[in-house]
mmCIF file of C-alpha atoms in Angstrom:
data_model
loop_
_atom_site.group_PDB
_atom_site.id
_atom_site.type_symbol
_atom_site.label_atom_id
_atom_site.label_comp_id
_atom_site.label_asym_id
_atom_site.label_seq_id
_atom_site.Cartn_x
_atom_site.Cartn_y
_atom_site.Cartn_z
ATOM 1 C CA UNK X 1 11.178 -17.525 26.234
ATOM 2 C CA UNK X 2 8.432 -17.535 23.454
ATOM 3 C CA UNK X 3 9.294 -15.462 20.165
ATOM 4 C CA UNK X 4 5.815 -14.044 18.809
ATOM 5 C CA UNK X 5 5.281 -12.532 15.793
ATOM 6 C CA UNK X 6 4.422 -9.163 15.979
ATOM 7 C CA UNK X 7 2.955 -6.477 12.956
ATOM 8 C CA UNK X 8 6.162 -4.160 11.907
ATOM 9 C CA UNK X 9 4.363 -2.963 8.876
ATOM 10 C CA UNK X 10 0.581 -2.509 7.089
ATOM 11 C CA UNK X 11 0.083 -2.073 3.149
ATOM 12 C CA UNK X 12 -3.408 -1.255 1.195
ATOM 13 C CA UNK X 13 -1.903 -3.151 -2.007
ATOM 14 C CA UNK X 14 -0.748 -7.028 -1.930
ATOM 15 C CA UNK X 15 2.880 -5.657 -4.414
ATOM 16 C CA UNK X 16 3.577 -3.569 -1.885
ATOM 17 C CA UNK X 17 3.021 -5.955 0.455
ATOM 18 C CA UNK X 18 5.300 -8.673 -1.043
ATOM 19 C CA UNK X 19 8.074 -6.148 -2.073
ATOM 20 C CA UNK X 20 8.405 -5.572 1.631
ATOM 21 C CA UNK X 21 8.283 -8.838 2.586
ATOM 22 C CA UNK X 22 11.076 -9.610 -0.239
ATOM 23 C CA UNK X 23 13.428 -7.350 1.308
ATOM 24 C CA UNK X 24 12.936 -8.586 4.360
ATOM 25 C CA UNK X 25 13.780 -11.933 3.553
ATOM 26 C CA UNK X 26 16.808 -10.762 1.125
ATOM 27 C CA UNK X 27 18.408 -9.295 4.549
ATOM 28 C CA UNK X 28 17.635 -12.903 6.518
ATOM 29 C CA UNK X 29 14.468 -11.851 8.421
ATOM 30 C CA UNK X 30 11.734 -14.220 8.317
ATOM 31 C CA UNK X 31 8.563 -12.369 7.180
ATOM 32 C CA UNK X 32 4.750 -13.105 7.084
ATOM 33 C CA UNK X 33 2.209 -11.397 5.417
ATOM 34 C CA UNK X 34 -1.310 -11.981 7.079
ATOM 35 C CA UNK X 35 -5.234 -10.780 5.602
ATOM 36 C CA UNK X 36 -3.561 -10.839 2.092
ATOM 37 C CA UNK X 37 -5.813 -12.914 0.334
ATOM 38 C CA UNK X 38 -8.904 -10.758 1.841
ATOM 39 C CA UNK X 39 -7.646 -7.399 0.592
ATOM 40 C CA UNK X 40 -6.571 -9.173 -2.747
ATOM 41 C CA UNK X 41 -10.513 -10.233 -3.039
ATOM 42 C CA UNK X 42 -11.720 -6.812 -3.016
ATOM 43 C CA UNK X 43 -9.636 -3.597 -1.532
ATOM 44 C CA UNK X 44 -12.730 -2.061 0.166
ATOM 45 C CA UNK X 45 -11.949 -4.685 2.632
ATOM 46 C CA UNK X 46 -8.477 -3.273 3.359
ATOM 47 C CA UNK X 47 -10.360 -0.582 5.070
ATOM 48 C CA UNK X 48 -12.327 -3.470 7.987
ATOM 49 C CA UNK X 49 -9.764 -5.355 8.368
ATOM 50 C CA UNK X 50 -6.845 -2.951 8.866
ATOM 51 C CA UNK X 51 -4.490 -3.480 5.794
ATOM 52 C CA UNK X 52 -2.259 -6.320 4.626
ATOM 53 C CA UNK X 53 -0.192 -6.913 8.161
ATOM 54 C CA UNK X 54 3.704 -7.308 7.576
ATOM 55 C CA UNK X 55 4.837 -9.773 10.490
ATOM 56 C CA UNK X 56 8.275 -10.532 11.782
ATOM 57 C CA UNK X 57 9.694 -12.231 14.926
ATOM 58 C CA UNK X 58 9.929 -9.713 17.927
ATOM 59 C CA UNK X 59 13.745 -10.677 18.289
ATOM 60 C CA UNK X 60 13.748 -9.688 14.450
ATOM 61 C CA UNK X 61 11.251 -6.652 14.767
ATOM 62 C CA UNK X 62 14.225 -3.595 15.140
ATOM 63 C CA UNK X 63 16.025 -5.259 12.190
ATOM 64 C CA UNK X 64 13.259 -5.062 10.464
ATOM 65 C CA UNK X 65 12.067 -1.692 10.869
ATOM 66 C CA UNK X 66 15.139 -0.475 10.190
ATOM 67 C CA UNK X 67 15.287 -2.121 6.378
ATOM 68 C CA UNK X 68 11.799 -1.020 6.088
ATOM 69 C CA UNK X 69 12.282 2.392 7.321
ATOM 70 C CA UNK X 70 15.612 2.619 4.476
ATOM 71 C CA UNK X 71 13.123 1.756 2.056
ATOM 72 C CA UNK X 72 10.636 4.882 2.799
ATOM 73 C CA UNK X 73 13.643 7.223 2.131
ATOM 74 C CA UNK X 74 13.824 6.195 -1.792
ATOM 75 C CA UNK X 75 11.808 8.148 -3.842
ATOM 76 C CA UNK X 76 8.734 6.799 -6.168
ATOM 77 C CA UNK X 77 9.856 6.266 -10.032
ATOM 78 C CA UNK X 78 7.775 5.889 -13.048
ATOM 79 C CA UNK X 79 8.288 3.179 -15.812
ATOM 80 C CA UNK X 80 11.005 5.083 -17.464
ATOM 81 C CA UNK X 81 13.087 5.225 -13.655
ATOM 82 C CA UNK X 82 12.411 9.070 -13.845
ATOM 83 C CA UNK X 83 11.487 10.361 -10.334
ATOM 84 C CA UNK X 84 8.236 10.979 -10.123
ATOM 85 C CA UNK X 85 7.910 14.579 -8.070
ATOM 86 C CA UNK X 86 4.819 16.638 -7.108
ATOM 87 C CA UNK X 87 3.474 19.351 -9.844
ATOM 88 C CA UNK X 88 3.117 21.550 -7.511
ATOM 89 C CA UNK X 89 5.896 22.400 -5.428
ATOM 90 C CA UNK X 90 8.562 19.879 -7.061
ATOM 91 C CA UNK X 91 8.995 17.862 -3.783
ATOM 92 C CA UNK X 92 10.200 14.049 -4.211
ATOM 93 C CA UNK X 93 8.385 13.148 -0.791
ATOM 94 C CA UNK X 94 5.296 11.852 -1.882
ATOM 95 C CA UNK X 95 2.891 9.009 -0.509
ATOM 96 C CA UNK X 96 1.031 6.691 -2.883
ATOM 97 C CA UNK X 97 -2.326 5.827 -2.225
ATOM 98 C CA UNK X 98 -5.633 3.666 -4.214
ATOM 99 C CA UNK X 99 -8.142 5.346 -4.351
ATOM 100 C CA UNK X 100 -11.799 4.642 -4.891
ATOM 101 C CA UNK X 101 -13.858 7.591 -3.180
ATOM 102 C CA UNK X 102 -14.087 9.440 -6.170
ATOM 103 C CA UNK X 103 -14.942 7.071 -9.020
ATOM 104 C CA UNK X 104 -18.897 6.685 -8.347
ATOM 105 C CA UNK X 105 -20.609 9.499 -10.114
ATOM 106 C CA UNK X 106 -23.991 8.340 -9.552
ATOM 107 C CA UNK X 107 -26.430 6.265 -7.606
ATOM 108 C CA UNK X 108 -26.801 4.187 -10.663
ATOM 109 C CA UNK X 109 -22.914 4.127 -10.599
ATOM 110 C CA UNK X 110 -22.917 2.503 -7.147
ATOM 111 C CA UNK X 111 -25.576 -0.547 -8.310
ATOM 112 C CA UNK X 112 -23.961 -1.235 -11.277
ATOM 113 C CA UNK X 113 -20.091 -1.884 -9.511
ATOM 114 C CA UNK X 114 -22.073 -3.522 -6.434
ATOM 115 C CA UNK X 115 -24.195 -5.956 -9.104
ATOM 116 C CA UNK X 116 -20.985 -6.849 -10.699
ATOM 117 C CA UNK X 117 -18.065 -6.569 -7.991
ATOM 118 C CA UNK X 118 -16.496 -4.154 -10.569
ATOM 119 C CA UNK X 119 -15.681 -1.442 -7.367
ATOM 120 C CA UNK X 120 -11.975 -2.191 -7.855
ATOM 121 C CA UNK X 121 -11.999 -1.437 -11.336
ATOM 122 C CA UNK X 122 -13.334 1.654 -11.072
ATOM 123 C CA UNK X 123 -10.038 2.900 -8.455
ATOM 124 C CA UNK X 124 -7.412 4.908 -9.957
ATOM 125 C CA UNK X 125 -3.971 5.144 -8.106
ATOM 126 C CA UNK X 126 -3.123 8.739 -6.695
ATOM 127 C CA UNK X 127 -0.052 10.438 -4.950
ATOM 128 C CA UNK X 128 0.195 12.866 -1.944
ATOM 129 C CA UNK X 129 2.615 15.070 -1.665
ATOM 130 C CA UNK X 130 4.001 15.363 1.867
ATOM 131 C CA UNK X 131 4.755 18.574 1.710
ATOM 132 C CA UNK X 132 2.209 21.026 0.123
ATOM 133 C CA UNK X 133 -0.509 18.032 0.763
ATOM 134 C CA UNK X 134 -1.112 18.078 -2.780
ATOM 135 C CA UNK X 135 -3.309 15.406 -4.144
ATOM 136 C CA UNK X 136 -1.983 14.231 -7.802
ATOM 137 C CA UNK X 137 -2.527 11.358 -10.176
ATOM 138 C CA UNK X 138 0.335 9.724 -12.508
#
């Protein structure tokens, strides 16, 4: 029988990506990350192609999603390892997300980061909370 490799995960940033992929490996499960280098060029691709794809072995694939799922349930810190909670309703269960939807101002906005490529420098990083649906930066 044939072991295939089969998607247990998708990430919109390449850290992400590899942090996964880390863990994985830390707990023996052999781990490939596929399209990485084409959301890496330029994260309005993430959006075509589907994400960075997390794959594992499907013998591996419940072990995996397991480890992966344990890492969901810890909550996002900031740089001083303070949790970082929303400022709304105080809940810990928050999603992170790039965002880039709201960065263009202007038509002339739009040339100028499609002239120079400079779209991903103009995205700023953003949190929702899961609860209240509460949109927040850091």
């Amino acid at each position: 029988m044939k072991d295939e490799l089969v998607t247990v995960s998708t990430y919109s940033s390449a850290i992400d990506a590899h942090l996964a992929k880390n863990k994985l490996e830390s707990e023996g499960i052999l781990a490939f990350l596929f399209d990485e280098n084409m959301v890496s060029l330029n994260p309005l691709y993430n959006i075509s192609i589907g994400g960075i794809k997390l794959k594992t072995l499907e013998s591996d694939r419940a072990q995996a999603e397991a480890v992966l799922s344990s890492l969901q349930d810890q909550p996002y810190t900031n740089e001083q390892n303070e949790v970082i909670t929303c400022p709304q309703c105080g809940s810990e269960n928050i999603s992170y997300a790039y965002d880039s939807s709201n960065r263009l101002k202007s038509f002339m906005g739009f040339l100028l980061a499609l002239v120079t490529f400079s779209l991903p420098l103009l995205s700023k990083d953003r949190y929702t909370c899961n609860q209240c649906h509460h949109v927040f930066q850091k």
